[in-house]
XYZ file of C-alpha atoms in Angstrom:
397
model
C 96.638 -30.521 21.793
C 99.489 -32.999 22.278
C 101.270 -32.030 19.098
C 104.842 -32.690 20.085
C 105.581 -36.313 20.692
C 106.562 -38.098 17.507
C 104.724 -38.615 14.289
C 101.971 -40.731 15.807
C 101.171 -37.921 18.223
C 102.179 -35.214 15.736
C 105.102 -33.440 17.085
C 108.105 -32.635 19.088
C 110.749 -35.180 19.904
C 112.097 -35.809 23.395
C 113.711 -32.469 24.383
C 116.678 -34.151 26.056
C 117.925 -36.774 23.628
C 118.203 -38.235 20.171
C 117.315 -41.594 18.698
C 119.364 -44.529 20.020
C 121.474 -46.372 17.477
C 122.042 -50.137 17.728
C 125.601 -51.111 18.522
C 127.635 -52.340 15.561
C 125.674 -50.762 12.706
C 128.889 -49.246 11.263
C 130.491 -52.687 11.309
C 127.489 -54.280 9.629
C 127.608 -51.744 6.802
C 131.357 -52.222 6.343
C 130.836 -55.960 5.826
C 128.544 -55.419 2.832
C 129.810 -55.995 -0.712
C 130.848 -52.777 -2.449
C 127.955 -52.871 -4.930
C 125.392 -53.375 -2.150
C 127.003 -50.634 -0.076
C 126.564 -48.173 -2.977
C 122.858 -48.992 -3.095
C 122.580 -48.527 0.676
C 124.141 -45.075 0.261
C 121.478 -44.277 -2.324
C 118.801 -45.316 0.185
C 120.373 -43.043 2.784
C 120.153 -40.098 0.411
C 116.461 -40.890 -0.020
C 116.107 -41.053 3.762
C 117.581 -37.558 4.126
C 115.025 -36.285 1.618
C 112.298 -37.954 3.691
C 113.621 -36.184 6.800
C 113.444 -32.821 5.008
C 109.826 -33.500 3.999
C 109.094 -34.536 7.582
C 110.515 -31.210 8.786
C 108.057 -29.394 6.509
C 105.280 -31.558 7.932
C 106.109 -30.423 11.474
C 106.234 -26.787 10.375
C 102.655 -27.160 9.163
C 101.745 -28.908 12.417
C 103.072 -25.852 14.264
C 100.823 -23.632 12.150
C 97.860 -25.876 12.991
C 98.721 -25.645 16.686
C 98.749 -21.867 16.420
C 95.397 -21.903 14.619
C 93.714 -24.177 17.142
C 95.268 -22.326 20.083
C 92.998 -19.432 19.100
C 90.003 -21.785 19.321
C 91.055 -23.119 22.733
C 91.700 -19.652 24.132
C 88.063 -18.673 24.970
C 87.687 -21.940 26.900
C 90.915 -21.347 28.797
C 89.790 -17.794 29.598
C 86.522 -19.162 30.985
C 88.559 -21.619 33.066
C 90.630 -18.727 34.441
C 87.494 -16.746 35.325
C 85.990 -19.703 37.198
C 89.265 -20.422 39.011
C 89.675 -16.807 40.136
C 85.996 -16.459 41.062
C 85.300 -13.581 38.720
C 82.575 -15.713 37.092
C 80.116 -18.130 38.678
C 79.290 -21.120 36.451
C 75.606 -21.832 35.922
C 73.883 -24.959 37.226
C 73.864 -26.346 33.699
C 77.607 -25.736 33.351
C 78.224 -27.538 36.630
C 76.407 -30.728 35.627
C 78.855 -33.596 35.336
C 78.410 -37.360 35.210
C 81.083 -39.087 37.288
C 82.027 -42.759 37.345
C 82.389 -42.342 41.090
C 78.890 -41.038 41.718
C 78.106 -43.791 44.242
C 81.188 -42.883 46.289
C 80.299 -39.197 46.099
C 76.685 -39.859 47.122
C 77.895 -41.899 50.075
C 80.252 -39.091 51.075
C 77.384 -36.610 50.852
C 75.236 -38.825 53.094
C 78.023 -38.960 55.659
C 78.348 -35.170 55.497
C 74.593 -34.724 55.965
C 74.547 -37.024 58.983
C 77.489 -35.173 60.487
C 75.823 -31.786 59.933
C 72.587 -33.058 61.528
C 74.514 -34.203 64.573
C 76.309 -30.857 64.769
C 72.983 -29.034 64.499
C 71.601 -31.109 67.364
C 74.572 -30.119 69.455
C 74.087 -26.481 68.483
C 77.505 -26.359 66.882
C 76.398 -26.070 63.279
C 78.094 -23.284 61.345
C 77.149 -22.006 57.895
C 79.231 -23.640 55.150
C 81.900 -21.336 53.760
C 81.763 -20.501 50.069
C 85.357 -19.697 49.069
C 85.985 -17.517 46.056
C 86.639 -19.467 42.878
C 88.888 -22.507 43.329
C 91.496 -21.601 45.965
C 95.128 -22.562 45.312
C 94.224 -24.158 41.980
C 97.652 -23.834 40.355
C 99.562 -24.280 43.602
C 97.796 -27.616 44.115
C 98.954 -28.695 40.653
C 102.531 -27.678 41.470
C 102.413 -29.708 44.665
C 100.926 -32.762 42.922
C 103.208 -33.064 39.883
C 106.597 -34.502 40.812
C 108.456 -32.563 38.115
C 107.133 -29.273 39.531
C 107.131 -30.139 43.236
C 110.885 -30.823 42.977
C 111.342 -27.147 42.081
C 108.858 -25.855 44.634
C 110.171 -24.448 47.923
C 108.154 -23.535 50.999
C 108.855 -19.827 50.463
C 107.468 -20.087 46.898
C 104.024 -21.243 47.979
C 102.633 -17.920 49.296
C 103.601 -16.320 45.965
C 102.058 -19.064 43.808
C 98.755 -18.604 45.637
C 98.510 -15.414 43.555
C 98.976 -17.291 40.229
C 95.790 -16.788 38.179
C 96.589 -18.542 34.926
C 99.259 -20.144 32.729
C 99.003 -19.672 28.975
C 100.919 -20.926 25.930
C 101.550 -18.568 23.008
C 102.916 -19.817 19.670
C 105.216 -17.842 17.372
C 103.596 -15.943 14.527
C 103.863 -17.031 10.860
C 107.209 -16.139 9.326
C 108.945 -15.997 12.717
C 111.396 -18.645 13.964
C 109.535 -21.532 15.594
C 109.020 -21.000 19.335
C 106.442 -20.976 22.099
C 106.072 -18.774 25.169
C 104.789 -19.728 28.609
C 102.963 -16.844 30.312
C 102.379 -16.954 34.081
C 99.669 -14.428 35.007
C 99.617 -13.145 38.617
C 97.163 -11.020 40.517
C 98.587 -7.975 42.339
C 100.732 -9.197 45.237
C 103.262 -8.051 47.762
C 106.234 -9.843 46.172
C 106.839 -8.340 42.715
C 105.381 -5.766 40.340
C 105.124 -7.979 37.228
C 101.612 -8.930 36.174
C 103.017 -11.576 33.793
C 106.211 -13.627 33.951
C 107.329 -15.175 30.653
C 109.582 -17.988 29.447
C 110.324 -18.331 25.714
C 111.405 -21.677 24.269
C 113.131 -21.564 20.886
C 112.747 -24.591 18.633
C 114.343 -26.127 15.579
C 112.512 -28.282 13.055
C 115.107 -29.378 10.533
C 117.476 -32.345 10.300
C 120.970 -31.812 11.671
C 123.462 -31.810 8.792
C 125.876 -34.029 10.754
C 123.189 -36.447 12.040
C 120.175 -36.209 9.720
C 118.800 -39.616 10.718
C 118.370 -38.536 14.336
C 115.573 -36.149 13.356
C 112.272 -37.048 15.021
C 110.494 -33.719 14.976
C 110.909 -30.217 16.440
C 113.247 -29.934 19.397
C 113.835 -27.158 21.927
C 117.282 -25.633 21.422
C 117.296 -22.640 23.787
C 115.156 -20.636 26.201
C 114.923 -17.129 27.621
C 113.384 -16.001 30.899
C 112.428 -12.547 32.098
C 113.485 -10.011 34.713
C 111.385 -10.164 37.891
C 110.822 -6.763 39.498
C 110.930 -7.867 43.145
C 109.745 -5.692 45.983
C 112.506 -4.789 48.415
C 113.410 -7.740 50.622
C 110.984 -10.119 48.854
C 113.320 -11.779 46.330
C 113.116 -15.486 47.174
C 115.813 -16.432 44.624
C 118.535 -15.044 46.886
C 119.235 -15.230 50.600
C 121.345 -13.042 52.870
C 124.068 -14.679 54.932
C 126.326 -13.198 57.593
C 130.018 -13.956 57.925
C 132.527 -12.995 60.580
C 135.910 -11.752 59.386
C 138.951 -11.392 61.610
C 141.573 -8.729 60.845
C 144.999 -10.364 60.561
C 146.910 -7.479 62.062
C 144.633 -5.982 64.716
C 142.693 -9.154 65.509
C 139.406 -7.307 65.428
C 136.291 -9.142 64.195
C 133.666 -7.689 61.924
C 130.427 -9.108 60.529
C 129.732 -8.795 56.807
C 126.544 -9.698 54.951
C 126.212 -10.854 51.350
C 123.566 -12.322 49.093
C 123.914 -15.825 47.653
C 121.620 -17.804 45.292
C 118.673 -19.554 46.919
C 116.642 -22.534 45.673
C 113.286 -21.386 44.313
C 110.804 -22.158 41.553
C 111.302 -18.584 40.366
C 114.835 -19.460 39.217
C 112.872 -20.994 36.333
C 112.742 -17.482 34.846
C 116.543 -17.135 34.932
C 117.631 -20.223 32.983
C 121.072 -21.496 32.040
C 121.942 -20.245 28.559
C 122.787 -22.739 25.840
C 126.381 -22.336 24.683
C 126.664 -21.242 21.009
C 129.564 -23.646 20.436
C 127.795 -26.463 22.289
C 130.533 -26.681 24.936
C 128.919 -26.991 28.387
C 129.803 -28.811 31.596
C 127.696 -31.810 32.601
C 125.788 -29.972 35.347
C 124.796 -27.157 32.984
C 123.782 -29.622 30.275
C 121.623 -31.549 32.752
C 120.037 -28.346 34.105
C 119.246 -27.099 30.598
C 117.850 -30.472 29.470
C 115.630 -30.574 32.563
C 114.446 -27.028 31.848
C 113.497 -28.027 28.283
C 111.602 -31.033 29.594
C 109.668 -28.893 32.091
C 108.765 -26.328 29.425
C 107.564 -29.100 27.134
C 105.504 -30.589 29.978
C 103.824 -27.252 30.751
C 102.930 -26.816 27.102
C 101.728 -30.330 26.329
C 100.218 -31.509 29.607
C 99.747 -28.959 32.381
C 98.136 -26.080 30.477
C 95.738 -28.122 28.293
C 94.670 -30.496 31.095
C 95.007 -28.355 34.230
C 91.764 -29.464 35.919
C 92.759 -33.143 35.587
C 96.074 -32.454 37.313
C 94.207 -30.533 40.007
C 91.915 -33.516 40.697
C 94.733 -36.056 40.256
C 93.111 -37.913 37.346
C 95.900 -36.948 34.923
C 98.464 -38.178 37.456
C 96.877 -41.639 37.303
C 97.180 -41.576 33.500
C 100.842 -40.548 33.727
C 101.578 -43.312 36.249
C 100.141 -45.939 33.908
C 102.875 -45.140 31.373
C 105.683 -44.737 33.884
C 106.728 -48.382 33.636
C 107.279 -48.078 29.881
C 109.609 -45.118 30.325
C 111.966 -46.895 32.719
C 115.419 -47.896 31.555
C 115.772 -51.503 30.547
C 117.975 -52.348 33.539
C 115.462 -50.854 35.945
C 112.664 -52.809 34.278
C 114.535 -56.099 34.623
C 115.254 -55.399 38.271
C 111.627 -54.525 38.924
C 110.493 -57.645 37.073
C 112.584 -59.795 39.426
C 111.281 -58.027 42.507
C 107.705 -57.972 41.233
C 107.317 -61.635 40.251
C 105.218 -62.329 43.336
C 102.996 -59.343 42.584
C 102.374 -60.611 39.049
C 101.299 -63.965 40.448
C 98.613 -62.232 42.453
C 96.977 -61.121 39.210
C 96.586 -57.530 40.415
C 98.189 -56.032 37.315
C 95.869 -54.736 34.615
C 96.293 -57.158 31.654
C 96.180 -54.306 29.113
C 98.921 -52.375 30.923
C 100.976 -55.543 31.296
C 100.631 -56.353 27.591
C 101.624 -52.790 26.587
C 104.606 -52.776 28.962
C 105.793 -56.192 27.789
C 105.586 -55.187 24.125
C 107.570 -51.996 24.774
C 110.178 -53.905 26.736
C 110.562 -56.597 24.084
C 111.008 -53.927 21.425
C 113.824 -52.292 23.370
C 115.498 -55.630 24.077
C 115.339 -56.497 20.368
C 117.006 -53.204 19.408
C 119.614 -53.151 22.169
C 120.482 -56.837 22.485
C 119.232 -59.047 19.692
C 120.422 -56.931 16.751
C 123.973 -56.366 18.130
C 124.274 -60.088 18.917
C 123.117 -60.983 15.429
C 125.724 -58.659 13.933
C 128.452 -60.255 16.044
C 127.309 -63.742 15.041
C 127.419 -62.805 11.338
C 130.909 -61.376 11.801
C 132.039 -64.534 13.603
C 130.666 -66.753 10.836
C 132.479 -64.673 8.223
C 135.721 -64.787 10.228
C 135.426 -68.547 10.824
C 134.761 -69.072 7.130
C 137.837 -67.141 6.073
C 140.079 -68.741 8.719
C 138.913 -72.274 7.906
C 139.704 -71.774 4.211
C 143.173 -70.556 5.153
C 143.710 -73.617 7.352
C 142.622 -76.023 4.607
C 145.213 -74.779 2.086
C 148.311 -75.954 4.045
C 146.701 -79.396 4.466
C 146.285 -79.627 0.670
C 149.966 -78.695 0.187
C 151.054 -81.369 2.652
C 148.903 -83.928 0.849
C 150.548 -83.013 -2.454
C 154.005 -83.320 -0.933
């Protein structure tokens, strides 16, 4: 289902950035002989054609995603029914082999001993059988850092009513997009049964920067209007202010509504500017929104149960080191030298992290240095030849 993370993973590029370019590549090209430069330009034209073919590839990937989404849907509906308690899974459906069976068996033994002791004391109570899986989605929101940062205490009672999150892909012939649907059971906060967020995408090379194309990218999003019950809108708060009359000196109290932090602001996003002119805060907010939408689509919805149990969080943590900035990695390497000596680090993770780091260092440091060295050699060569000519003239004199 992960069909959006570069060609290897079939899909969408990072929603918040483009491909980094090594420093000095313009200078390197300018130093080439004219005939070689012409041939390089021909290669660039070929590269643009490759990018256009790649764009078609991703359009077909989107169609495949839409096709397979229909195959996933019955499974996701069964998941929703089990979560909400409208369906009880059979014993056969509940069979699952776990790598932690010994730990679970030990925990069960402890529970049995505790229940026996309680029974002896006459304090045994029948075990409760809650409906479905209580607070399934809320638990995921609390566990995932990207979502918990948006979550406020006043949001939690509302999210207890969240039944399901679904991803819908645009139909054939329509502009590329996907929609997140948040399905709620009837509640005392708003009338909507479904809250939606549409993410619009582009899958074609930018005319001004065709070589930055790495797959579909999110370019805009649209939320929906929430029909709040009176006094239940958690996206605003009421404040009271005292105003003093300049002439009479009398004081009056006025109330007004101001924006309030809430997850439900997610459905009222910042709009992308048509001319691309936005302040830094708005750009950051919009980029974060795109990243969250991408994460819902690619990770949360397809693998919800693994985020509920925490297993997917462990997988995400294993790649966290690779995603750090180079400076942060170097700083952590210095601080973590003692930890490496202890041999606690998984060799496979260490090897993968080291390879990723070396690749970034090569791109960001080695290549620019090599370009500068070539330039210096060329400059030294030209200056030395200029210095030798006066010496020859003096010798002739």
